[in-house]
mmCIF file of C-alpha atoms in Angstrom:
data_model
loop_
_atom_site.group_PDB
_atom_site.id
_atom_site.type_symbol
_atom_site.label_atom_id
_atom_site.label_comp_id
_atom_site.label_asym_id
_atom_site.label_seq_id
_atom_site.Cartn_x
_atom_site.Cartn_y
_atom_site.Cartn_z
ATOM 1 C CA GLU A 1 99.628 84.085 89.119
ATOM 2 C CA ALA A 2 96.869 86.798 88.959
ATOM 3 C CA GLY A 3 95.759 88.030 92.258
ATOM 4 C CA VAL A 4 92.532 88.826 93.771
ATOM 5 C CA ALA A 5 90.233 90.913 91.680
ATOM 6 C CA GLN A 6 87.901 93.279 93.168
ATOM 7 C CA SER A 7 85.734 95.773 91.714
ATOM 8 C CA PRO A 8 84.363 98.420 91.745
ATOM 9 C CA ARG A 9 87.666 100.362 93.133
ATOM 10 C CA TYR A 10 85.600 103.361 94.617
ATOM 11 C CA LYS A 11 82.039 104.054 95.129
ATOM 12 C CA ILE A 12 79.894 106.767 96.494
ATOM 13 C CA ILE A 13 76.544 106.449 97.758
ATOM 14 C CA GLU A 14 74.046 108.342 99.745
ATOM 15 C CA LYS A 15 72.904 106.633 103.378
ATOM 16 C CA ARG A 16 70.321 104.686 102.897
ATOM 17 C CA GLN A 17 70.792 103.118 99.715
ATOM 18 C CA SER A 18 72.368 99.807 99.022
ATOM 19 C CA VAL A 19 75.483 98.590 97.659
ATOM 20 C CA ALA A 20 77.519 95.435 96.182
ATOM 21 C CA PHE A 21 81.000 94.962 95.995
ATOM 22 C CA TRP A 22 82.652 91.749 93.843
ATOM 23 C CA CYS A 23 85.429 89.704 95.005
ATOM 24 C CA ASN A 24 87.184 87.120 92.452
ATOM 25 C CA PRO A 25 89.967 84.930 94.387
ATOM 26 C CA ILE A 26 93.203 83.442 93.008
ATOM 27 C CA SER A 27 92.554 80.375 91.623
ATOM 28 C CA GLY A 28 92.254 77.216 93.772
ATOM 29 C CA HIS A 29 92.395 79.138 96.870
ATOM 30 C CA ALA A 30 89.725 77.416 98.869
ATOM 31 C CA THR A 31 89.290 80.019 101.872
ATOM 32 C CA LEU A 32 88.059 83.770 100.978
ATOM 33 C CA TYR A 33 88.096 86.728 103.360
ATOM 34 C CA TRP A 34 85.861 89.875 103.413
ATOM 35 C CA TYR A 35 87.439 92.677 105.864
ATOM 36 C CA GLN A 36 86.196 96.052 106.700
ATOM 37 C CA GLN A 37 89.350 98.738 107.163
ATOM 38 C CA ILE A 38 87.737 102.092 108.257
ATOM 39 C CA LEU A 39 90.421 104.951 107.923
ATOM 40 C CA GLY A 40 92.937 104.666 110.392
ATOM 41 C CA GLN A 41 92.310 101.565 111.878
ATOM 42 C CA GLY A 42 93.490 97.861 111.152
ATOM 43 C CA PRO A 43 91.168 95.394 108.754
ATOM 44 C CA LYS A 44 88.310 94.213 110.759
ATOM 45 C CA LEU A 45 86.750 90.243 109.648
ATOM 46 C CA LEU A 46 83.515 90.423 108.555
ATOM 47 C CA ILE A 47 82.970 87.087 107.227
ATOM 48 C CA GLN A 48 85.169 83.827 106.233
ATOM 49 C CA PHE A 49 83.781 81.678 103.342
ATOM 50 C CA GLN A 50 85.266 77.943 102.798
ATOM 51 C CA ASN A 51 84.169 77.239 99.483
ATOM 52 C CA ASN A 52 80.873 78.040 99.541
ATOM 53 C CA GLY A 53 79.805 77.341 103.069
ATOM 54 C CA VAL A 54 80.119 80.276 105.895
ATOM 55 C CA VAL A 55 83.336 79.592 108.487
ATOM 56 C CA ASP A 56 82.529 82.806 110.355
ATOM 57 C CA ASP A 57 80.301 85.561 110.197
ATOM 58 C CA SER A 58 80.233 86.605 113.608
ATOM 59 C CA GLN A 59 80.718 90.195 113.174
ATOM 60 C CA LEU A 60 78.993 90.918 110.014
ATOM 61 C CA PRO A 61 76.335 93.188 110.865
ATOM 62 C CA LYS A 62 73.571 90.850 109.641
ATOM 63 C CA ASP A 63 70.860 93.578 109.537
ATOM 64 C CA ARG A 64 72.113 95.723 106.838
ATOM 65 C CA PHE A 65 75.071 93.279 105.350
ATOM 66 C CA SER A 66 75.135 89.948 103.352
ATOM 67 C CA ALA A 67 77.408 87.941 101.535
ATOM 68 C CA GLU A 68 77.840 85.295 99.376
ATOM 69 C CA ARG A 69 79.900 82.715 97.693
ATOM 70 C CA LEU A 70 77.306 80.303 95.733
ATOM 71 C CA LYS A 71 79.753 78.542 93.404
ATOM 72 C CA GLY A 72 82.587 78.617 95.555
ATOM 73 C CA VAL A 73 84.832 81.054 93.614
ATOM 74 C CA ASP A 74 83.663 84.193 93.505
ATOM 75 C CA SER A 75 81.857 86.176 96.299
ATOM 76 C CA THR A 76 79.721 89.152 96.631
ATOM 77 C CA LEU A 77 79.255 91.295 99.733
ATOM 78 C CA LYS A 78 76.133 93.725 99.822
ATOM 79 C CA ILE A 79 75.092 96.512 102.446
ATOM 80 C CA GLN A 80 71.227 97.301 102.505
ATOM 81 C CA PRO A 81 70.529 100.048 103.376
ATOM 82 C CA ALA A 82 73.962 101.715 103.764
ATOM 83 C CA LYS A 83 75.021 104.034 107.059
ATOM 84 C CA LEU A 84 77.648 106.724 107.111
ATOM 85 C CA GLU A 85 79.454 104.620 109.160
ATOM 86 C CA ASP A 86 79.699 102.000 106.856
ATOM 87 C CA SER A 87 82.056 104.336 104.875
ATOM 88 C CA ALA A 88 85.335 102.060 104.583
ATOM 89 C CA VAL A 89 87.617 100.320 102.195
ATOM 90 C CA TYR A 90 86.263 96.713 101.884
ATOM 91 C CA LEU A 91 89.220 94.334 101.299
ATOM 92 C CA CYS A 92 88.771 90.639 99.527
ATOM 93 C CA ALA A 93 91.858 88.389 100.668
ATOM 94 C CA SER A 94 92.486 84.110 99.944
ATOM 95 C CA SER A 95 94.346 81.846 101.184
ATOM 96 C CA LEU A 96 95.334 78.605 99.681
ATOM 97 C CA ASP A 97 96.079 76.772 102.962
ATOM 98 C CA VAL A 98 92.630 76.202 104.732
ATOM 99 C CA THR A 99 94.232 77.106 108.134
ATOM 100 C CA GLY A 100 95.527 80.423 106.479
ATOM 101 C CA GLY A 101 99.309 79.481 107.883
ATOM 102 C CA ASP A 102 100.549 80.756 104.453
ATOM 103 C CA GLY A 103 99.170 84.248 104.751
ATOM 104 C CA TYR A 104 96.733 85.933 102.688
ATOM 105 C CA THR A 105 96.360 87.867 99.848
ATOM 106 C CA PHE A 106 94.682 90.725 99.645
ATOM 107 C CA GLY A 107 92.659 92.817 96.707
ATOM 108 C CA SER A 108 93.012 96.318 96.054
ATOM 109 C CA GLY A 109 89.882 97.123 97.860
ATOM 110 C CA THR A 110 87.009 99.083 97.314
ATOM 111 C CA ARG A 111 86.738 102.547 99.104
ATOM 112 C CA LEU A 112 82.713 103.141 99.588
ATOM 113 C CA THR A 113 82.215 106.710 100.712
ATOM 114 C CA VAL A 114 78.469 107.157 102.379
ATOM 115 C CA VAL A 115 77.310 110.973 102.249
ATOM 116 C CA ALA B 1 90.519 85.229 121.898
ATOM 117 C CA GLN B 2 93.207 87.160 120.335
ATOM 118 C CA SER B 3 94.568 90.537 119.934
ATOM 119 C CA VAL B 4 97.239 92.361 118.692
ATOM 120 C CA THR B 5 98.523 96.002 119.933
ATOM 121 C CA GLN B 6 101.056 97.772 117.613
ATOM 122 C CA LEU B 7 102.677 100.576 119.873
ATOM 123 C CA GLY B 8 103.272 104.093 117.994
ATOM 124 C CA SER B 9 100.465 104.809 115.145
ATOM 125 C CA HIS B 10 103.128 107.107 113.620
ATOM 126 C CA VAL B 11 107.252 106.264 113.426
ATOM 127 C CA SER B 12 109.458 108.869 111.721
ATOM 128 C CA VAL B 13 112.985 107.437 110.407
ATOM 129 C CA SER B 14 115.280 109.206 108.985
ATOM 130 C CA GLU B 15 117.087 107.011 105.431
ATOM 131 C CA GLY B 16 119.384 104.811 106.251
ATOM 132 C CA ALA B 17 118.459 104.610 109.942
ATOM 133 C CA LEU B 18 117.217 101.770 111.978
ATOM 134 C CA VAL B 19 113.538 100.627 111.370
ATOM 135 C CA LEU B 20 111.763 99.416 114.260
ATOM 136 C CA LEU B 21 107.781 98.399 114.535
ATOM 137 C CA ARG B 22 106.697 97.031 117.877
ATOM 138 C CA CYS B 23 103.731 94.262 118.014
ATOM 139 C CA ASN B 24 102.463 92.690 121.091
ATOM 140 C CA TYR B 25 99.948 89.709 120.870
ATOM 141 C CA SER B 26 97.903 87.960 123.131
ATOM 142 C CA SER B 27 96.507 84.661 121.715
ATOM 143 C CA SER B 28 95.203 81.264 123.883
ATOM 144 C CA VAL B 29 96.712 78.633 121.540
ATOM 145 C CA PRO B 30 100.664 78.661 119.858
ATOM 146 C CA PRO B 31 99.842 81.672 117.395
ATOM 147 C CA TYR B 32 100.651 82.504 113.855
ATOM 148 C CA LEU B 33 102.316 85.854 113.392
ATOM 149 C CA PHE B 34 102.457 88.029 110.291
ATOM 150 C CA TRP B 35 103.524 91.650 108.961
ATOM 151 C CA TYR B 36 101.852 93.241 106.385
ATOM 152 C CA VAL B 37 102.563 96.589 104.775
ATOM 153 C CA GLN B 38 99.996 98.775 103.008
ATOM 154 C CA TYR B 39 101.049 101.212 100.160
ATOM 155 C CA PRO B 40 98.221 103.805 99.491
ATOM 156 C CA ASN B 41 95.054 102.998 97.883
ATOM 157 C CA GLN B 42 96.589 99.388 97.665
ATOM 158 C CA GLY B 43 95.326 96.378 99.718
ATOM 159 C CA LEU B 44 97.570 94.619 101.857
ATOM 160 C CA GLN B 45 100.967 92.607 100.765
ATOM 161 C CA LEU B 46 102.539 89.570 102.897
ATOM 162 C CA LEU B 47 106.070 90.909 104.221
ATOM 163 C CA LEU B 48 106.806 87.696 106.499
ATOM 164 C CA LYS B 49 105.253 85.211 108.783
ATOM 165 C CA TYR B 50 105.956 83.059 111.757
ATOM 166 C CA THR B 51 103.841 79.463 111.974
ATOM 167 C CA THR B 52 106.807 76.980 113.733
ATOM 168 C CA GLY B 53 110.127 76.716 113.691
ATOM 169 C CA ALA B 54 113.117 79.326 113.559
ATOM 170 C CA THR B 55 111.811 82.082 115.874
ATOM 171 C CA LEU B 56 113.517 84.799 113.820
ATOM 172 C CA VAL B 57 111.700 85.250 110.026
ATOM 173 C CA LYS B 58 113.490 87.250 107.202
ATOM 174 C CA GLY B 59 111.090 88.740 104.901
ATOM 175 C CA ILE B 60 111.020 90.570 101.693
ATOM 176 C CA ASN B 61 112.375 94.347 101.194
ATOM 177 C CA GLY B 62 115.352 93.462 104.105
ATOM 178 C CA PHE B 63 112.551 93.227 106.771
ATOM 179 C CA GLU B 64 112.720 90.728 109.567
ATOM 180 C CA ALA B 65 110.947 89.584 112.997
ATOM 181 C CA GLU B 66 111.630 87.867 115.905
ATOM 182 C CA PHE B 67 108.878 85.929 118.109
ATOM 183 C CA LYS B 68 109.590 85.930 121.444
ATOM 184 C CA LYS B 69 106.801 83.623 123.441
ATOM 185 C CA SER B 70 108.253 85.222 126.791
ATOM 186 C CA GLU B 71 107.644 88.553 125.779
ATOM 187 C CA THR B 72 104.466 87.517 123.293
ATOM 188 C CA SER B 73 106.491 89.771 121.135
ATOM 189 C CA PHE B 74 107.155 90.134 117.225
ATOM 190 C CA HIS B 75 108.777 93.009 116.500
ATOM 191 C CA LEU B 76 109.401 94.118 113.070
ATOM 192 C CA THR B 77 113.151 95.770 112.123
ATOM 193 C CA LYS B 78 115.191 96.703 108.854
ATOM 194 C CA PRO B 79 118.615 98.054 109.153
ATOM 195 C CA SER B 80 118.482 100.669 106.913
ATOM 196 C CA ALA B 81 115.488 102.595 105.791
ATOM 197 C CA HIS B 82 114.852 103.236 102.424
ATOM 198 C CA MET B 83 112.785 106.252 100.984
ATOM 199 C CA SER B 84 110.155 103.220 99.127
ATOM 200 C CA ASP B 85 109.924 101.949 103.075
ATOM 201 C CA ALA B 86 107.341 104.642 103.318
ATOM 202 C CA ALA B 87 103.799 102.858 103.935
ATOM 203 C CA GLU B 88 101.779 102.030 106.522
ATOM 204 C CA TYR B 89 102.401 98.200 108.889
ATOM 205 C CA PHE B 90 99.696 95.776 110.246
ATOM 206 C CA CYS B 91 100.263 93.306 112.801
ATOM 207 C CA ALA B 92 98.530 90.318 112.654
ATOM 208 C CA VAL B 93 97.594 86.942 114.580
ATOM 209 C CA GLY B 94 95.811 84.217 114.054
ATOM 210 C CA GLN B 95 95.443 80.586 115.210
ATOM 211 C CA ALA B 96 96.295 77.266 113.558
ATOM 212 C CA ALA B 97 92.587 76.167 113.559
ATOM 213 C CA GLY B 98 90.048 77.435 110.979
ATOM 214 C CA ASN B 99 92.524 80.218 110.790
ATOM 215 C CA LYS B 100 91.095 84.301 110.628
ATOM 216 C CA LEU B 101 93.648 87.059 111.286
ATOM 217 C CA THR B 102 92.958 89.733 113.815
ATOM 218 C CA PHE B 103 94.736 92.805 112.878
ATOM 219 C CA GLY B 104 96.408 95.584 115.179
ATOM 220 C CA GLY B 105 95.758 99.183 114.463
ATOM 221 C CA GLY B 106 98.623 100.043 112.050
ATOM 222 C CA THR B 107 101.756 102.079 112.208
ATOM 223 C CA ARG B 108 102.698 104.494 109.518
ATOM 224 C CA VAL B 109 106.163 105.025 108.396
ATOM 225 C CA LEU B 110 107.675 108.346 107.436
ATOM 226 C CA VAL B 111 111.040 108.211 105.970
ATOM 227 C CA LYS B 112 113.125 111.482 105.984
ATOM 228 C CA PRO B 113 115.892 112.147 103.564
#
């Protein structure tokens, strides 16, 4: 089966600019997650979708970050305006089991550098 | 609330030697436990998981982990390290309902020839 697709792989922007990341999960996976991985740290959950509804966005900095999954398939994560501390790898993951007990399948991530 | 602590941000082992990566967790409910591996410039790949049942879990690439409830631990081992095991390893904990994974800080493994 095809894996989780993410684009772009790399992005360099100046602070205060906006940026968007795209994710296409594995077909049939209802649950989609966006994680932020800062260099040297473990991934941190930003937002969790179940189909096109938000399950958990408690750690999403809502003043600058937004995410949507309009048709319950693809998802986009946006940052506007970006700050230097947003430099990180943004990982998308999906799971078939609504409880996540099967483990996630991760995409390769988008590496964002804010200068 | 749930959290994960991985002891040692870097581990160096000789090829053929035992690999032991330590993970301790806290969870208010029975946990789901996972180990993931991340190679450079790649996403995370699931090595193994514990949800219920047998506490000794075998995963891919010869790795295994044992869930010890009394010690709140889920240490990862491999009897004989291979050069291809050089990567970063993450332990993660989740809960059964509405699962979201909380990751540890990771342990980078270096394998010496």
